[in-house]
Short mmCIF file of C-alpha atoms in Angstrom, two decimals:
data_model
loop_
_atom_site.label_atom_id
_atom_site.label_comp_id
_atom_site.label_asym_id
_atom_site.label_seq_id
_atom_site.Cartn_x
_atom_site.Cartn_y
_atom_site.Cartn_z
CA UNK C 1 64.06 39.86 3.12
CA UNK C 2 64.50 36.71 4.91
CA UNK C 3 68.09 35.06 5.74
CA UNK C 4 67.85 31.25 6.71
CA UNK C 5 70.97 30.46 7.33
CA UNK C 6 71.89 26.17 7.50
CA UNK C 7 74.14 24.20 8.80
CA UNK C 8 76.52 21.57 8.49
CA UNK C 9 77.11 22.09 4.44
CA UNK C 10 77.94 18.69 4.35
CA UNK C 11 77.40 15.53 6.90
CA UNK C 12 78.40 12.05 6.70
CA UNK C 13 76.99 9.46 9.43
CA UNK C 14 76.92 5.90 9.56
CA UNK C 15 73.98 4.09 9.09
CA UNK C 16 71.94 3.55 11.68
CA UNK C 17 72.94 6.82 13.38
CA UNK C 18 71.49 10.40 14.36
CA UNK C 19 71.43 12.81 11.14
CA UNK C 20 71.10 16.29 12.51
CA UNK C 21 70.99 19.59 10.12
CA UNK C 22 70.32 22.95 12.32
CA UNK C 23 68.66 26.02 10.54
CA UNK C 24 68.19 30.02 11.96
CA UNK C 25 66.04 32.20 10.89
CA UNK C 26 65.67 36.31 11.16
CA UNK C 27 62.17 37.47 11.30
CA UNK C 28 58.78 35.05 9.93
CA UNK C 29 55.31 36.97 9.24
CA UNK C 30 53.92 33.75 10.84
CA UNK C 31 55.56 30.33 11.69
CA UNK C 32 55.79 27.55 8.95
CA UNK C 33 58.69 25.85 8.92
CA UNK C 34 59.51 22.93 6.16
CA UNK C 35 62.07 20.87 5.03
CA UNK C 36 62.93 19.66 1.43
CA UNK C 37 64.90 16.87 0.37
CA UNK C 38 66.11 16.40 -2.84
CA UNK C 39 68.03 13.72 -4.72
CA UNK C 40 70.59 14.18 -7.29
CA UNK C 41 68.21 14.87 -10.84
CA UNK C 42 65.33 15.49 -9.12
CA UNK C 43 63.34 18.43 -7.92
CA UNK C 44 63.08 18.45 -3.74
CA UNK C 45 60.02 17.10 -2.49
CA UNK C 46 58.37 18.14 1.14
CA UNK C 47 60.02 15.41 3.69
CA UNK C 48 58.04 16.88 6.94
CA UNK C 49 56.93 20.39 8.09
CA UNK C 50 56.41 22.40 11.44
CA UNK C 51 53.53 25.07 11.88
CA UNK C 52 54.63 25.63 15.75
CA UNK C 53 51.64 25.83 17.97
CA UNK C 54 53.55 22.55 18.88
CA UNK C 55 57.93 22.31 19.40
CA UNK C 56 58.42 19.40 17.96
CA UNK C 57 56.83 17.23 15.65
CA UNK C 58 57.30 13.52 14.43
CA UNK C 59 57.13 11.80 11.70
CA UNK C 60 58.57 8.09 11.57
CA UNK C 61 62.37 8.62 11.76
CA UNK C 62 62.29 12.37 10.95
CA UNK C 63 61.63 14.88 13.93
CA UNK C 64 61.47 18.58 13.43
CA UNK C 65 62.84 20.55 16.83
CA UNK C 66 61.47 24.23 17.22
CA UNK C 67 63.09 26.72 19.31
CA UNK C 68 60.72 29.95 18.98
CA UNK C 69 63.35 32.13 21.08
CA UNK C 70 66.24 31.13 19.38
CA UNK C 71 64.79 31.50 16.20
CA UNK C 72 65.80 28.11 15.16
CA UNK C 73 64.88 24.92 14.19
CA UNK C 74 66.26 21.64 13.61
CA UNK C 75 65.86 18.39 11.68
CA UNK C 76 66.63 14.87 13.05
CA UNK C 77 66.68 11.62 11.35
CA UNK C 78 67.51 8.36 12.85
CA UNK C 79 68.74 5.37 12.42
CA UNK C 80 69.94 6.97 9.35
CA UNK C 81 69.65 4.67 6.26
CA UNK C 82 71.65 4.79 2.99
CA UNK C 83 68.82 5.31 0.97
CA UNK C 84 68.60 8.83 3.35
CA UNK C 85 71.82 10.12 1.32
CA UNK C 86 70.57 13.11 0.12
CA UNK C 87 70.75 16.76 0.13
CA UNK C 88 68.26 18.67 2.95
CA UNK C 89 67.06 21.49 2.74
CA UNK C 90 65.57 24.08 5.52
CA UNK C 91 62.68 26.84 4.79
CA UNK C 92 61.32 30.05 6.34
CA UNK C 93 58.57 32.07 5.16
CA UNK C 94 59.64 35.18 4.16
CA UNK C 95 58.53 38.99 5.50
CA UNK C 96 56.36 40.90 3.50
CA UNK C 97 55.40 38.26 0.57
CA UNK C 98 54.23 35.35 0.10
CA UNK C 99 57.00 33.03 -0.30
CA UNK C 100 59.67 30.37 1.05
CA UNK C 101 63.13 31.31 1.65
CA UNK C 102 65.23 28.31 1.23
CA UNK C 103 68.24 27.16 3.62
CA UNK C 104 71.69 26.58 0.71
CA UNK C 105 71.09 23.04 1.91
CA UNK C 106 72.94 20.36 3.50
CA UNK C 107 74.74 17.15 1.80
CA UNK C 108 74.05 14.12 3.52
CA UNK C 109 75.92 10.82 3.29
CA UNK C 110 74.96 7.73 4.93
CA UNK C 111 77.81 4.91 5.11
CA UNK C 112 76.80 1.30 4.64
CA UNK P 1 48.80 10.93 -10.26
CA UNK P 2 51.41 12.95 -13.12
CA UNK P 3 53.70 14.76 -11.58
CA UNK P 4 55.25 18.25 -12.46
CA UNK P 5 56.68 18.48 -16.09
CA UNK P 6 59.82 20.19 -17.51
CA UNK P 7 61.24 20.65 -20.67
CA UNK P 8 64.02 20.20 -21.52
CA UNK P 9 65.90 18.70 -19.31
CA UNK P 10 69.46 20.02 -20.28
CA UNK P 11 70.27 23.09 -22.32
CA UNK P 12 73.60 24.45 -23.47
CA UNK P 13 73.64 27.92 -25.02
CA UNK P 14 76.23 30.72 -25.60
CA UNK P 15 76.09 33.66 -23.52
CA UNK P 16 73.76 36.67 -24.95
CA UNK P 17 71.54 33.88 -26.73
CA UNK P 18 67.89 33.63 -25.58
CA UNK P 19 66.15 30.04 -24.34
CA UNK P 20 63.13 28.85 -23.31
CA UNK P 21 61.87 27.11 -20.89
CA UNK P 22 58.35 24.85 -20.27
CA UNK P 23 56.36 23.48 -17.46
CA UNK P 24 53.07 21.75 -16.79
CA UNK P 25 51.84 21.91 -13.71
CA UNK P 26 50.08 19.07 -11.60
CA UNK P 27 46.56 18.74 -13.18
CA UNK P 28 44.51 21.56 -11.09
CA UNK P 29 46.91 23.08 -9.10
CA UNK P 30 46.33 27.05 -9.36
CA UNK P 31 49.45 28.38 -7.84
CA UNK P 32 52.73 27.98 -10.46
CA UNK P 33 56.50 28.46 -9.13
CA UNK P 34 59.66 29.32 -10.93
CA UNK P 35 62.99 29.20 -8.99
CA UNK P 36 66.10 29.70 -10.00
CA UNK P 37 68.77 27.08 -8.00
CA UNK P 38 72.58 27.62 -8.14
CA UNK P 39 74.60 25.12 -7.36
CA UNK P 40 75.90 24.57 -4.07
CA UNK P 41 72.58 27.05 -2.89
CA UNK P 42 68.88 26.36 -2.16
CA UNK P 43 66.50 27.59 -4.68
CA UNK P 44 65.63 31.05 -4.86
CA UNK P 45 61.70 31.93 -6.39
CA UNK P 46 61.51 33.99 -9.12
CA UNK P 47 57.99 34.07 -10.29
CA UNK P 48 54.59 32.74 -8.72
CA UNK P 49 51.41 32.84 -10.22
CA UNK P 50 48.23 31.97 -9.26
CA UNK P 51 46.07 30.93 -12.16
CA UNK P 52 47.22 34.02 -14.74
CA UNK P 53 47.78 37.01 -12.49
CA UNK P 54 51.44 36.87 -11.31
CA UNK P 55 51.88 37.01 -7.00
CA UNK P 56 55.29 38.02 -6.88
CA UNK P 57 57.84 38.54 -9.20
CA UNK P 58 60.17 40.57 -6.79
CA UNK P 59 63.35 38.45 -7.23
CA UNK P 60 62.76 38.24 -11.26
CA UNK P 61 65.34 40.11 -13.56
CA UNK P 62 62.86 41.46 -15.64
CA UNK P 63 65.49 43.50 -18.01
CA UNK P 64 65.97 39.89 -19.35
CA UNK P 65 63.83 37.21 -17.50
CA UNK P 66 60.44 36.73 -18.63
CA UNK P 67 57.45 34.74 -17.70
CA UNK P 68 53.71 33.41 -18.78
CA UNK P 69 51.35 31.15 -17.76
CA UNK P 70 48.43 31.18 -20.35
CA UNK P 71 44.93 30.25 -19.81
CA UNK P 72 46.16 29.46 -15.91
CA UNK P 73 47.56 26.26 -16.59
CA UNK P 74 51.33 26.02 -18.41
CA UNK P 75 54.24 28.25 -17.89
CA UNK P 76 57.27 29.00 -20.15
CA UNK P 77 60.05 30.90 -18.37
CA UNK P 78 62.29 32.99 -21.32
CA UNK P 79 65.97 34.42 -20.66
CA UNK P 80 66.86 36.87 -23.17
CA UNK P 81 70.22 37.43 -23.66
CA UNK P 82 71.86 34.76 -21.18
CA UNK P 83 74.34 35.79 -19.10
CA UNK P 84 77.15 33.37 -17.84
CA UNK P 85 75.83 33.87 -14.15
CA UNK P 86 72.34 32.35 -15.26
CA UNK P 87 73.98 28.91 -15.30
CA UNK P 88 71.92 27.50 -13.27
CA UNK P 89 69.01 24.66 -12.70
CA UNK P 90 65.31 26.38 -13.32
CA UNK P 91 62.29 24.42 -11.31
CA UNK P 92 59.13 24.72 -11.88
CA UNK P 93 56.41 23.92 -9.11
CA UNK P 94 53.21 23.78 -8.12
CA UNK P 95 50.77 23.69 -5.11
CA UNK P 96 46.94 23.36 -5.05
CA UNK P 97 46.09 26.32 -2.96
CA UNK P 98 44.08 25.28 0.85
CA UNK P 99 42.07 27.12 2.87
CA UNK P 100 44.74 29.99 3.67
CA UNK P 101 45.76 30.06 0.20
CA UNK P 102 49.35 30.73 1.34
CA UNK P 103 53.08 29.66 1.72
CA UNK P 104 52.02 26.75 3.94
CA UNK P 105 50.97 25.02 1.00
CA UNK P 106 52.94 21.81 -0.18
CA UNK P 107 55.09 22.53 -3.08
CA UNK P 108 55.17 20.03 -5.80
CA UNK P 109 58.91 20.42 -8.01
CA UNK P 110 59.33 19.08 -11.00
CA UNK P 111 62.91 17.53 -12.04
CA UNK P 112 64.56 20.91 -13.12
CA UNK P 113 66.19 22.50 -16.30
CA UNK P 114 69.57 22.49 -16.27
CA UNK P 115 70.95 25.23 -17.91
CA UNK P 116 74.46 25.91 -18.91
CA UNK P 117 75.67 29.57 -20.06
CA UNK P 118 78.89 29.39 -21.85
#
């Protein structure tokens, strides 16, 4: 079964700076790589997502970074906002069914 | 458009008691999740269907975890008997299935049961 493993736990930036939450993965059946964020009380909701013919993608202040050979990827945000304060988390596909394996997520605070 | 629906919300129960939870999907999306999210941990699936035939139940407890989704469009996840290590928050989600029909299709969560096993 899949392992994603995520990293930092937690993260505190000032606003306005870089936000950046790093994720590894073991083996993928193909390459699909999301990322969830989710707010205290609510479910997560898709934030941006990677299908890597491409290594990085873009999408307003969030970039996803893809590092095939490493077996990781990463998520950017910046100029990091308050209203970013949040918790993030990474996903893999898993081996041998059809499913998402989800990072255990990262805490992120964004000082005013 | 509605949004994924849970109920209830909160739910305290003794250990070894049974409870029951509910979800309504997004209006027309075939493929139903149930994950089961710890705290401190990202959510783990226990159940997907797509319309009434169940896709993988793998990671469900079946010797007390138990799940339907009639006529292909709500769900009700049942525990029965609790055990203190269910404490946890259920979500229910759901994803209108593209082209592949796979794991590359957006997930839509709902807010979550919370459950608490004392």
């Amino acid at each position: 079964q899949q392992q994603v493993k995520q990293s930092p736990q937690s993260l505190i930036v000032q606003k306005g700076g870089i936000s950046i939450i790093n994720c590894a993965y073991e083996n993928t059946a193909f390459d699909y790589f999301p990322w969830y964020q989710q707010f205290p009380g609510k479910g997560p909701a898709l934030l941006i997502a990677i299908r890597p013919d491409v290594s990085e993608k873009k999408e307003g202040r969030f970039t996803i970074s893809f590092n095939k050979s490493a077996k990781q990827f990463s998520l950017h945000i910046m100029d990091s906002q308050p209203g970013d304060s949040a918790t993030y988390f990474c996903a893999a596909p898993d081996t041998g069914r059809r499913a998402l394996t989800f990072g255990s997520g990262t805490r992120l605070q964004v000082q005013p | 458009e509605a949004g994924v629906a849970q109920s209830p919300r909160y739910k305290i129960i003794e250990k070894r008691q049974s409870v029951a939870f509910w979800c309504n999907p997004i209006s027309g999306h075939a493929t139903l999740y149930w994950y089961q999210q710890i705290l401190g941990q990202g959510p783990k699936l226990l159940i997907q269907f797509q319309n009434n035939g169940v896709v993988d139940d793998s990671q469900l407890p079946k010797d007390r975890f138990s799940a339907e989704r009639l006529k292909g469009v709500d769900s009700t996840l049942k525990i029965q008997p609790a055990k203190l290590e269910d404490s946890a928050v259920y979500l229910c989600a759901s994803s209108l299935p593209g082209l592949a029909r796979g794991i590359t299709d957006t997930q839509y969560f709902g807010p979550g049961t919370r459950l608490t096993v004392l």
